[in-house]
Structures are given as C-alpha cells and as structure tokens.
mmCIF file of C-alpha atoms and ligand atoms in Angstrom:
data_model
loop_
_atom_site.group_PDB
_atom_site.id
_atom_site.type_symbol
_atom_site.label_atom_id
_atom_site.label_comp_id
_atom_site.label_asym_id
_atom_site.label_seq_id
_atom_site.Cartn_x
_atom_site.Cartn_y
_atom_site.Cartn_z
ATOM 1 C CA MET W 1 -26.217 -29.216 -12.179
ATOM 2 C CA GLY W 2 -23.824 -31.837 -13.518
ATOM 3 C CA GLU W 3 -20.039 -31.748 -13.352
ATOM 4 C CA PRO W 4 -18.463 -29.663 -16.117
ATOM 5 C CA ALA W 5 -17.047 -31.895 -18.856
ATOM 6 C CA HIS W 6 -13.578 -30.374 -18.543
ATOM 7 C CA ARG W 7 -13.156 -31.177 -14.848
ATOM 8 C CA PRO W 8 -9.732 -32.792 -14.454
ATOM 9 C CA ALA W 9 -9.368 -36.135 -12.775
ATOM 10 C CA ASP W 10 -8.504 -35.510 -9.129
ATOM 11 C CA PRO W 11 -5.168 -36.869 -7.971
ATOM 12 C CA GLY W 12 -7.139 -38.703 -5.248
ATOM 13 C CA PRO W 13 -6.461 -38.550 -1.531
ATOM 14 C CA GLY W 14 -4.135 -41.546 -1.595
ATOM 15 C CA ARG W 15 -1.605 -39.799 -3.812
ATOM 16 C CA ILE W 16 -1.205 -36.630 -1.792
ATOM 17 C CA ASN W 17 1.089 -37.303 1.104
ATOM 18 C CA ARG W 18 2.410 -33.777 1.545
ATOM 19 C CA THR W 19 0.643 -30.736 2.879
ATOM 20 C CA ILE W 20 -0.506 -28.383 0.153
ATOM 21 C CA VAL W 21 0.326 -24.854 1.222
ATOM 22 C CA MET W 22 -1.656 -21.984 -0.261
ATOM 23 C CA VAL W 23 0.451 -18.863 -0.774
ATOM 24 C CA GLY W 24 -0.439 -15.403 -2.107
ATOM 25 C CA LEU W 25 -1.485 -11.888 -1.262
ATOM 26 C CA MET W 26 -4.496 -10.874 0.771
ATOM 27 C CA GLY W 27 -7.555 -11.405 -1.398
ATOM 28 C CA ALA W 28 -5.933 -14.037 -3.623
ATOM 29 C CA GLY W 29 -8.417 -16.650 -2.382
ATOM 30 C CA LYS W 30 -6.099 -18.823 -0.278
ATOM 31 C CA THR W 31 -8.850 -19.698 2.191
ATOM 32 C CA SER W 32 -11.800 -20.074 -0.172
ATOM 33 C CA ILE W 33 -9.877 -21.975 -2.858
ATOM 34 C CA GLY W 34 -7.936 -23.944 -0.237
ATOM 35 C CA ARG W 35 -11.133 -25.070 1.473
ATOM 36 C CA ARG W 36 -12.644 -26.252 -1.815
ATOM 37 C CA LEU W 37 -9.397 -27.903 -2.857
ATOM 38 C CA ALA W 38 -9.279 -29.834 0.422
ATOM 39 C CA GLN W 39 -12.813 -31.060 -0.161
ATOM 40 C CA ARG W 40 -11.935 -32.126 -3.687
ATOM 41 C CA LEU W 41 -8.848 -34.033 -2.526
ATOM 42 C CA GLY W 42 -10.465 -35.508 0.582
ATOM 43 C CA LEU W 43 -7.911 -33.798 2.838
ATOM 44 C CA PRO W 44 -8.497 -31.743 5.994
ATOM 45 C CA PHE W 45 -8.369 -27.964 5.610
ATOM 46 C CA VAL W 46 -6.520 -25.725 8.082
ATOM 47 C CA ASP W 47 -6.295 -21.942 8.067
ATOM 48 C CA ALA W 48 -3.056 -20.735 9.682
ATOM 49 C CA ASP W 49 -4.457 -17.290 10.560
ATOM 50 C CA HIS W 50 -7.365 -18.935 12.331
ATOM 51 C CA GLU W 51 -4.972 -21.202 14.255
ATOM 52 C CA ILE W 52 -2.901 -18.173 15.280
ATOM 53 C CA GLU W 53 -6.038 -16.433 16.567
ATOM 54 C CA THR W 54 -7.087 -19.516 18.505
ATOM 55 C CA ALA W 55 -3.632 -19.894 20.052
ATOM 56 C CA ALA W 56 -3.455 -16.203 20.967
ATOM 57 C CA GLY W 57 -7.062 -15.983 22.155
ATOM 58 C CA CYS W 58 -7.587 -12.782 20.149
ATOM 59 C CA THR W 59 -7.886 -11.602 16.555
ATOM 60 C CA ILE W 60 -4.960 -10.843 14.249
ATOM 61 C CA GLU W 61 -5.929 -7.174 14.383
ATOM 62 C CA GLU W 62 -5.652 -7.283 18.177
ATOM 63 C CA ILE W 63 -2.277 -9.074 18.009
ATOM 64 C CA PHE W 64 -0.969 -6.304 15.719
ATOM 65 C CA GLU W 65 -2.410 -3.601 17.989
ATOM 66 C CA ARG W 66 -1.255 -5.034 21.310
ATOM 67 C CA PHE W 67 2.052 -6.684 20.444
ATOM 68 C CA GLY W 68 3.052 -5.368 17.019
ATOM 69 C CA GLU W 69 3.766 -7.015 13.682
ATOM 70 C CA ALA W 70 7.070 -8.635 14.753
ATOM 71 C CA ALA W 71 5.297 -10.592 17.515
ATOM 72 C CA PHE W 72 2.635 -11.670 15.024
ATOM 73 C CA ARG W 73 5.339 -12.906 12.616
ATOM 74 C CA ASP W 74 7.021 -14.920 15.404
ATOM 75 C CA GLY W 75 3.715 -16.564 16.280
ATOM 76 C CA GLU W 76 2.963 -17.181 12.622
ATOM 77 C CA ARG W 77 6.339 -18.892 12.104
ATOM 78 C CA ARG W 78 5.845 -21.144 15.147
ATOM 79 C CA ILE W 79 2.258 -22.104 14.323
ATOM 80 C CA ILE W 80 3.096 -22.937 10.700
ATOM 81 C CA GLN W 81 6.052 -25.029 11.829
ATOM 82 C CA ARG W 82 3.700 -27.045 14.047
ATOM 83 C CA LEU W 83 1.038 -27.361 11.365
ATOM 84 C CA LEU W 84 3.589 -28.683 8.886
ATOM 85 C CA GLU W 85 4.290 -31.538 11.303
ATOM 86 C CA ARG W 86 0.672 -32.704 11.027
ATOM 87 C CA PRO W 87 -0.417 -35.340 8.469
ATOM 88 C CA ALA W 88 -1.084 -34.076 4.932
ATOM 89 C CA HIS W 89 -3.735 -31.378 4.692
ATOM 90 C CA VAL W 90 -4.451 -28.199 2.750
ATOM 91 C CA LEU W 91 -3.001 -25.238 4.650
ATOM 92 C CA ALA W 92 -3.984 -21.648 3.874
ATOM 93 C CA THR W 93 -1.264 -19.279 5.096
ATOM 94 C CA GLY W 94 -1.484 -15.513 5.671
ATOM 95 C CA GLY W 95 -0.007 -13.386 2.886
ATOM 96 C CA GLY W 96 3.214 -12.635 4.747
ATOM 97 C CA ALA W 97 4.059 -16.158 5.885
ATOM 98 C CA PHE W 98 5.936 -17.295 2.767
ATOM 99 C CA MET W 99 8.134 -14.182 2.995
ATOM 100 C CA ASP W 100 9.849 -15.666 6.032
ATOM 101 C CA ALA W 101 12.921 -17.617 4.885
ATOM 102 C CA GLU W 102 12.616 -20.208 7.660
ATOM 103 C CA THR W 103 8.945 -20.839 6.911
ATOM 104 C CA ARG W 104 9.703 -21.052 3.199
ATOM 105 C CA ALA W 105 12.397 -23.659 3.807
ATOM 106 C CA ARG W 106 10.060 -25.709 6.004
ATOM 107 C CA ILE W 107 7.311 -25.556 3.398
ATOM 108 C CA LYS W 108 9.782 -26.653 0.733
ATOM 109 C CA ALA W 109 10.840 -29.619 2.897
ATOM 110 C CA ALA W 110 7.400 -30.744 4.017
ATOM 111 C CA GLY W 111 4.843 -29.482 1.546
ATOM 112 C CA ILE W 112 3.839 -28.464 -1.939
ATOM 113 C CA SER W 113 3.386 -24.710 -2.246
ATOM 114 C CA VAL W 114 0.709 -23.234 -4.495
ATOM 115 C CA TRP W 115 0.911 -19.533 -5.277
ATOM 116 C CA LEU W 116 -2.478 -18.072 -6.152
ATOM 117 C CA ARG W 117 -1.449 -15.135 -8.308
ATOM 118 C CA ALA W 118 -3.947 -12.364 -8.855
ATOM 119 C CA ASP W 119 -3.857 -8.918 -10.399
ATOM 120 C CA ILE W 120 -4.374 -5.806 -8.360
ATOM 121 C CA ASP W 121 -7.970 -5.110 -9.406
ATOM 122 C CA VAL W 122 -9.065 -8.611 -8.433
ATOM 123 C CA LEU W 123 -7.264 -8.318 -5.081
ATOM 124 C CA LEU W 124 -8.713 -4.900 -4.356
ATOM 125 C CA ARG W 125 -12.282 -5.948 -5.120
ATOM 126 C CA ARG W 126 -11.902 -8.903 -2.778
ATOM 127 C CA VAL W 127 -10.172 -7.159 0.132
ATOM 128 C CA GLU W 128 -12.741 -4.371 0.090
ATOM 129 C CA ARG W 129 -15.315 -6.844 1.368
ATOM 130 C CA ARG W 130 -13.569 -7.101 4.754
ATOM 131 C CA THR W 131 -11.978 -4.537 7.046
ATOM 132 C CA ASN W 132 -9.977 -6.753 9.379
ATOM 133 C CA ARG W 133 -6.567 -6.618 7.698
ATOM 134 C CA PRO W 134 -4.180 -4.401 9.679
ATOM 135 C CA LEU W 135 -1.687 -3.913 6.834
ATOM 136 C CA LEU W 136 -4.372 -2.369 4.641
ATOM 137 C CA LYS W 137 -5.232 0.224 7.271
ATOM 138 C CA ARG W 138 -1.815 1.813 7.032
ATOM 139 C CA GLY W 139 -2.740 3.877 3.988
ATOM 140 C CA GLU W 140 -4.433 3.630 0.641
ATOM 141 C CA PRO W 141 -5.181 -0.077 -0.089
ATOM 142 C CA ARG W 142 -4.288 0.090 -3.807
ATOM 143 C CA ALA W 143 -0.892 1.632 -3.083
ATOM 144 C CA ILE W 144 -0.234 -0.842 -0.265
ATOM 145 C CA LEU W 145 -1.154 -3.828 -2.406
ATOM 146 C CA ALA W 146 0.952 -2.517 -5.307
ATOM 147 C CA LYS W 147 3.969 -2.215 -3.002
ATOM 148 C CA LEU W 148 3.393 -5.676 -1.536
ATOM 149 C CA MET W 149 3.129 -7.128 -5.055
ATOM 150 C CA GLU W 150 6.459 -5.577 -5.928
ATOM 151 C CA GLN W 151 8.114 -6.940 -2.770
ATOM 152 C CA ARG W 152 6.432 -10.299 -2.577
ATOM 153 C CA TYR W 153 5.743 -11.580 -6.087
ATOM 154 C CA PRO W 154 9.417 -12.390 -6.776
ATOM 155 C CA VAL W 155 9.445 -14.475 -3.561
ATOM 156 C CA TYR W 156 6.034 -16.074 -4.120
ATOM 157 C CA ALA W 157 7.449 -17.134 -7.502
ATOM 158 C CA GLU W 158 9.610 -19.636 -5.596
ATOM 159 C CA ALA W 159 6.441 -21.662 -4.900
ATOM 160 C CA ASP W 160 6.252 -25.087 -6.531
ATOM 161 C CA ILE W 161 3.102 -24.225 -8.442
ATOM 162 C CA CYS W 162 1.585 -20.976 -9.685
ATOM 163 C CA VAL W 163 -2.067 -20.672 -10.619
ATOM 164 C CA ASP W 164 -3.815 -17.481 -11.668
ATOM 165 C CA SER W 165 -6.696 -16.618 -9.402
ATOM 166 C CA ILE W 166 -9.219 -14.854 -11.591
ATOM 167 C CA ASP W 167 -12.764 -13.649 -11.069
ATOM 168 C CA GLY W 168 -15.388 -16.214 -11.877
ATOM 169 C CA PRO W 169 -16.467 -19.489 -10.364
ATOM 170 C CA ALA W 170 -14.082 -20.648 -7.636
ATOM 171 C CA ASP W 171 -14.401 -24.201 -8.934
ATOM 172 C CA ALA W 172 -12.680 -23.170 -12.178
ATOM 173 C CA THR W 173 -9.642 -22.029 -10.174
ATOM 174 C CA VAL W 174 -9.772 -25.221 -8.104
ATOM 175 C CA ASP W 175 -9.803 -27.202 -11.380
ATOM 176 C CA ARG W 176 -6.621 -25.446 -12.448
ATOM 177 C CA VAL W 177 -4.948 -26.055 -9.103
ATOM 178 C CA VAL W 178 -5.821 -29.763 -9.343
ATOM 179 C CA MET W 179 -4.395 -29.909 -12.888
ATOM 180 C CA ALA W 180 -1.235 -28.129 -11.790
ATOM 181 C CA LEU W 181 -0.871 -30.499 -8.844
ATOM 182 C CA GLU W 182 -1.283 -33.515 -11.146
ATOM 183 C CA HIS W 183 1.403 -32.071 -13.350
ATOM 184 C CA HIS W 184 3.698 -31.371 -10.412
ATOM 185 C CA LEU W 185 3.236 -34.873 -9.017
ATOM 186 C CA ARG W 186 4.035 -36.357 -12.432
ATOM 187 C CA GLY W 187 7.378 -34.614 -12.302
ATOM 188 C CA GLY W 188 6.414 -31.227 -13.727
ATOM 189 C CA LEU W 189 8.831 -31.153 -16.621
ATOM 190 C CA GLU W 190 6.910 -28.496 -18.497
ATOM 191 C CA GLU W 191 6.345 -24.895 -17.450
ATOM 192 C CA LYS W 192 5.308 -24.095 -13.854
ATOM 193 C CA ALA W 193 2.391 -21.739 -14.517
ATOM 194 C CA ILE W 194 -0.993 -23.104 -15.614
HETATM 195 C C1 S3P E 201 -1.019 -10.537 6.120
HETATM 196 C C2 S3P E 201 -2.087 -11.229 5.601
HETATM 197 C C3 S3P E 201 -3.239 -11.672 6.422
HETATM 198 C C4 S3P E 201 -2.818 -11.840 7.881
HETATM 199 C C5 S3P E 201 -2.168 -10.589 8.375
HETATM 200 C C6 S3P E 201 -0.917 -10.196 7.568
HETATM 201 C C7 S3P E 201 0.078 -10.141 5.207
HETATM 202 O O1 S3P E 201 -3.726 -12.905 5.923
HETATM 203 O O2 S3P E 201 -1.952 -12.929 8.046
HETATM 204 O O3 S3P E 201 -3.124 -9.573 8.334
HETATM 205 O O4 S3P E 201 1.176 -9.833 5.685
HETATM 206 O O5 S3P E 201 -0.120 -10.178 3.974
HETATM 207 P P1 S3P E 201 -4.536 -13.071 4.510
HETATM 208 O O6 S3P E 201 -3.508 -13.111 3.431
HETATM 209 O O7 S3P E 201 -5.224 -14.367 4.674
HETATM 210 O O8 S3P E 201 -5.460 -11.910 4.410
#
C-alpha cells in the first residue's frame, strides 16, 4: 500500500529538539500513537509507566497494592524528571502524570506536550481490552472515567497541543499530531486544536 496522498510533511528529526510528551486519559492512545509518532520523527520512544516498573522491579498494579497511590505518584514524578533530562524523544506518560504541578512545569520547560483527547466511549472500548489499571478497579469504569474527565480535562487543556484521538487507523491520528506539531513549531498563531 502506498502512502496516503494527504500525509503531511514530517517536521524531520533535525527540527525536533524537545521531548514530545504524550498526555491524556487511560485509553487515549498515548503509547500506541507515541510509538508511531517517534518512528515517524526518527526519535526514540520511551514509556514512563514502563520505566517506573523497571525501576521498581514490579508492575504498577503491584506498586499501588504494596505501597499505595501516593508512593506511585512520587516515583512517577522522579522518573519523569529524569526522562526529561534525556535528549529529545517521544515520551508517553501515565494518565495522572500531567496532573502533578511540578511535572507539568518541567514538561512546559523541557518539552512539547500533546494532549490526546478522546470521548468516553472510545476510552471505554480501549481500556476494556486490558485489566491492569488499578484506578479502574475501584468501581464502575464508565463512572470512573467520567469523573477523571471532569477533573483532568481542564488541566490537560494546558498542554501545548490538543489532538482528538478517534477510532480508526492510528496513522490518521499520527498525521494530525504531526500537522499540529508543525503548526506549533511555526509559532502556532492559529487555534490550538486540530
Ligand atoms: C493512571 C494511568 C496509568 C498508570 C496508572 C495511573 C492514571 O497509565 O500510570 O495506572 O492515573 O490515569 P495509562 O494512562 O498509560 O493507562
């Protein structure tokens, strides 16, 4: 299959000298879109949750169970701080990371944040595929996600870029992220959402 005619010109690895930080709720596609985006831009891809698990030597579920959410958030803040000191890459963060004011300030200083915004039905369909998210085990997933959307979307809106993550080919969402990045790097004088 050939490249779709509408594919935007990639900014090219040389132009991206800041880490691109994927932000959004569980199921928004931060890891899958982030990984593809990294490939497209010729940048390394890093998943913060995975780094936290490696550092802790256990899964996020186990960290929540053994040490509680506050300990997880401390670890998350420290790991992301360290990752932001690395050369430019695409960094997928866990859904709660951008809610931390310190982390948000560091991302603002060192990176370009991309909020993958998705509606509740899309999120639900995607999170149902996996059962390893401790926050979603605290009750009914739709109600939990709805509450998190209410709390978090106003904060996620502080991200530099917002792209709607919709069902369909992941490459179409990656295309829109690349276009939004181009726009942002040009100075982004028009509206933020693409
Ligand atoms: C969390 C999201 C998870 C993970 C942890 C907490 C959250 O990451 O960091 O379970 O607070 O939204 P994903 O967003 O990658 O699922």
